[in-house]
PDB file of C-alpha atoms in Angstrom:
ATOM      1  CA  UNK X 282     113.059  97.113 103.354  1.00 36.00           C
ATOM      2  CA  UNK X 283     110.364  99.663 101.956  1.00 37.00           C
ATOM      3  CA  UNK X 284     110.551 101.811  98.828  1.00 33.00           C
ATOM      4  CA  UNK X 285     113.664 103.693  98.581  1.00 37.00           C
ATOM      5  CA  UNK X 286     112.670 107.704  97.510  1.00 33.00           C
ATOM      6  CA  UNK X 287     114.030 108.872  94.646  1.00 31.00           C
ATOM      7  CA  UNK X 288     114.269 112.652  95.145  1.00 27.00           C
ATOM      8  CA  UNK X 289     117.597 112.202  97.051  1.00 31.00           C
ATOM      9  CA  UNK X 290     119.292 110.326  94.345  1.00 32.00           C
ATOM     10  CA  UNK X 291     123.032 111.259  93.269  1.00 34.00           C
ATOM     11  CA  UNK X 292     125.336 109.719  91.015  1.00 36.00           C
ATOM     12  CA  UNK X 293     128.384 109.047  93.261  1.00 39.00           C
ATOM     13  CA  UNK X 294     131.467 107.439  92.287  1.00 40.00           C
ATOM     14  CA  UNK X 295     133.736 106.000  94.747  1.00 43.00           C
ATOM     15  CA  UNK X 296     137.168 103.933  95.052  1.00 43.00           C
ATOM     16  CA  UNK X 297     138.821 102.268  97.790  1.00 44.00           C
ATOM     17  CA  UNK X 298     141.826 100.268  97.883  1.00 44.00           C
ATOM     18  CA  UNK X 299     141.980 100.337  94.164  1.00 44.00           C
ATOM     19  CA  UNK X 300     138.134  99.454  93.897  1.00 46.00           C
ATOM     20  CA  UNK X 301     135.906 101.519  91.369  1.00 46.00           C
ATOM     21  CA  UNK X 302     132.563 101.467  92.471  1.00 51.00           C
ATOM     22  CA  UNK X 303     129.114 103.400  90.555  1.00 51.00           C
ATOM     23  CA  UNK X 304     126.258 103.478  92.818  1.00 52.00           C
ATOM     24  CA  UNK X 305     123.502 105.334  93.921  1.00 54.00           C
ATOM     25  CA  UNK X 306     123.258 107.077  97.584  1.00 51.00           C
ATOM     26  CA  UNK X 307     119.611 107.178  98.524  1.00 49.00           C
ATOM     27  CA  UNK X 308     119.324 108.816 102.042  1.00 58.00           C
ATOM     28  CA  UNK X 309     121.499 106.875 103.196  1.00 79.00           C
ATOM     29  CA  UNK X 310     121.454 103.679 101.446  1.00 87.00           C
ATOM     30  CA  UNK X 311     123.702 102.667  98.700  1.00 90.00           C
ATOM     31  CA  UNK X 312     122.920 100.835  95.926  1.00 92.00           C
ATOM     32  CA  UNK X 313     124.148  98.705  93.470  1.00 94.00           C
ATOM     33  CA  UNK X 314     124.025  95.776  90.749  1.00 95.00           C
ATOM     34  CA  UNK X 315     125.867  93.284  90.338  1.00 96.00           C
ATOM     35  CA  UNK X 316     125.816  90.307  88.408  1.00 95.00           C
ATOM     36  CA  UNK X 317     121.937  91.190  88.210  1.00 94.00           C
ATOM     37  CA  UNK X 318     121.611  91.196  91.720  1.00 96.00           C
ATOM     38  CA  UNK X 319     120.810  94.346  93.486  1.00 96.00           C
ATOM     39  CA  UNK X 320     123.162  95.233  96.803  1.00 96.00           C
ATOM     40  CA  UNK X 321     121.847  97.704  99.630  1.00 95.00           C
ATOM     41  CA  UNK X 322     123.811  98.640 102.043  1.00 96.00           C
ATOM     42  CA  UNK X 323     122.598 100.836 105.223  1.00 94.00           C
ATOM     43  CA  UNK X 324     124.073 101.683 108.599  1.00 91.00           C
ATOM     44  CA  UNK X 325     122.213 100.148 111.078  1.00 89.00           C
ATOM     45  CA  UNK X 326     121.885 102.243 114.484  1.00 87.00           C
ATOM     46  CA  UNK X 327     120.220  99.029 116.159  1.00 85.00           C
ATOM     47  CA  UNK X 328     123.036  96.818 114.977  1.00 84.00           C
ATOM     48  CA  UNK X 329     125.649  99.430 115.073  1.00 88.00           C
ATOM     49  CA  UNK X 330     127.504  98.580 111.723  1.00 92.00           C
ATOM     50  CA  UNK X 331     126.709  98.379 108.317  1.00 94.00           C
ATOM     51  CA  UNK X 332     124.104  95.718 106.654  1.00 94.00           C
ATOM     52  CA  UNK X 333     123.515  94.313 103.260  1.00 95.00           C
ATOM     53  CA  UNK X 334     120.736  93.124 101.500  1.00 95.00           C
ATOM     54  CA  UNK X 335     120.872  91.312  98.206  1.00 96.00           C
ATOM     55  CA  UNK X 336     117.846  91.544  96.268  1.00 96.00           C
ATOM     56  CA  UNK X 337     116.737  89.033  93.181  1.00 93.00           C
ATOM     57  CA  UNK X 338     116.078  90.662  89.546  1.00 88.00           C
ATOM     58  CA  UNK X 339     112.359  89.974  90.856  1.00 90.00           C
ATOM     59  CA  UNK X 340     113.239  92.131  93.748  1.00 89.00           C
ATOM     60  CA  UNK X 341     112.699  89.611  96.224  1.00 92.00           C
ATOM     61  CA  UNK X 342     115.163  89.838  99.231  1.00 93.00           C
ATOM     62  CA  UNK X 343     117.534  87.137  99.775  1.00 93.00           C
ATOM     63  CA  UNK X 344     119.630  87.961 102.307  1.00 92.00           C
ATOM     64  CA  UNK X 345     120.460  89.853 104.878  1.00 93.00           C
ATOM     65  CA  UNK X 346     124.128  90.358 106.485  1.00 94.00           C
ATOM     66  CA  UNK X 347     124.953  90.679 109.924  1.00 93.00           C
ATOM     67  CA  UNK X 348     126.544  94.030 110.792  1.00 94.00           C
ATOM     68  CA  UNK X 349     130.184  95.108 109.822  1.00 95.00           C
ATOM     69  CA  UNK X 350     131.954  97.917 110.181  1.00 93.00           C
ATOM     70  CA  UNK X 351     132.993  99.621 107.446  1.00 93.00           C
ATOM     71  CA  UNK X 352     130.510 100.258 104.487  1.00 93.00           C
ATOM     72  CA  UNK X 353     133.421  98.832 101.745  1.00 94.00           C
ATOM     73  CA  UNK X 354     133.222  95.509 103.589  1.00 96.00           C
ATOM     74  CA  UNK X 355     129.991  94.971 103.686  1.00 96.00           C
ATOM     75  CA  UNK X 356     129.915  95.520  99.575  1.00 96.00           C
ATOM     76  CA  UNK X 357     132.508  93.084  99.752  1.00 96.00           C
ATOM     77  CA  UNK X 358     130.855  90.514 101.500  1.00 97.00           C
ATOM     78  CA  UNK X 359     127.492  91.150  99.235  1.00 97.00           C
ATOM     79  CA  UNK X 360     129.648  90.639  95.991  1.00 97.00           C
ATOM     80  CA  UNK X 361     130.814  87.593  97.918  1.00 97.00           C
ATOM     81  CA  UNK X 362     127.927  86.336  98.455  1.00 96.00           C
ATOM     82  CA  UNK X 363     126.331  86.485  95.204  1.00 97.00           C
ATOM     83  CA  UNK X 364     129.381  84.864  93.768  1.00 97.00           C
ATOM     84  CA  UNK X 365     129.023  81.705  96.022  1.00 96.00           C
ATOM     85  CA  UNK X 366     124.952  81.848  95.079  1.00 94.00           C
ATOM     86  CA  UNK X 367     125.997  81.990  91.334  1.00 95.00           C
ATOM     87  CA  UNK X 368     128.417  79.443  91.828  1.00 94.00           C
ATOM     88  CA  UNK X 369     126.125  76.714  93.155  1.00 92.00           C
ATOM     89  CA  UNK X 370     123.493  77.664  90.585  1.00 85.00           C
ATOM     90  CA  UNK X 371     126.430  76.560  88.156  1.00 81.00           C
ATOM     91  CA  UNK X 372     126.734  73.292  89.358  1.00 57.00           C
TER      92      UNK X 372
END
């Protein structure tokens, strides 16, 4: 993915099914860190669903998700993701 502009930045705090999130809507792209990872999530018109990418603190792009359909799940499986990485860094 490219640079992200900054002029369409907002502050936007959202919950579902309990969760809290704090991220950043960039036309269209959310945003977030977690764990020191950084999680952007886009809709997709080629795929048709929503994607994830998990960047490094280096900003180096680790991953990208295949498409799902709502927005919350694919922070979900991001946060998942990152989890399982940290986990078999801990071993």
């Amino acid at each position: 993915m490219g640079t992200v502009g900054a002029l369409l930045v907002k502050r936007v705090s959202r919950g579902s099914r309990g969760i809290q999130r704090d991220f950043r809507e960039v036309q269209g792209v959310m945003i977030e860190q977690y764990k020191g990872y950084e999680i952007k999530v886009y809709w997709s018109s080629i795929e048709k669903g929503y994607i994830f990418c998990v960047f490094s603190k280096d900003g180096e792009g680790i991953m990208e998700s295949v498409p799902y359909f709502y927005e919350e799940n694919a922070v979900l499986g991001a946060r998942e993701f990152i989890d399982r990485l940290l986990e078999r860094k801990g071993d």
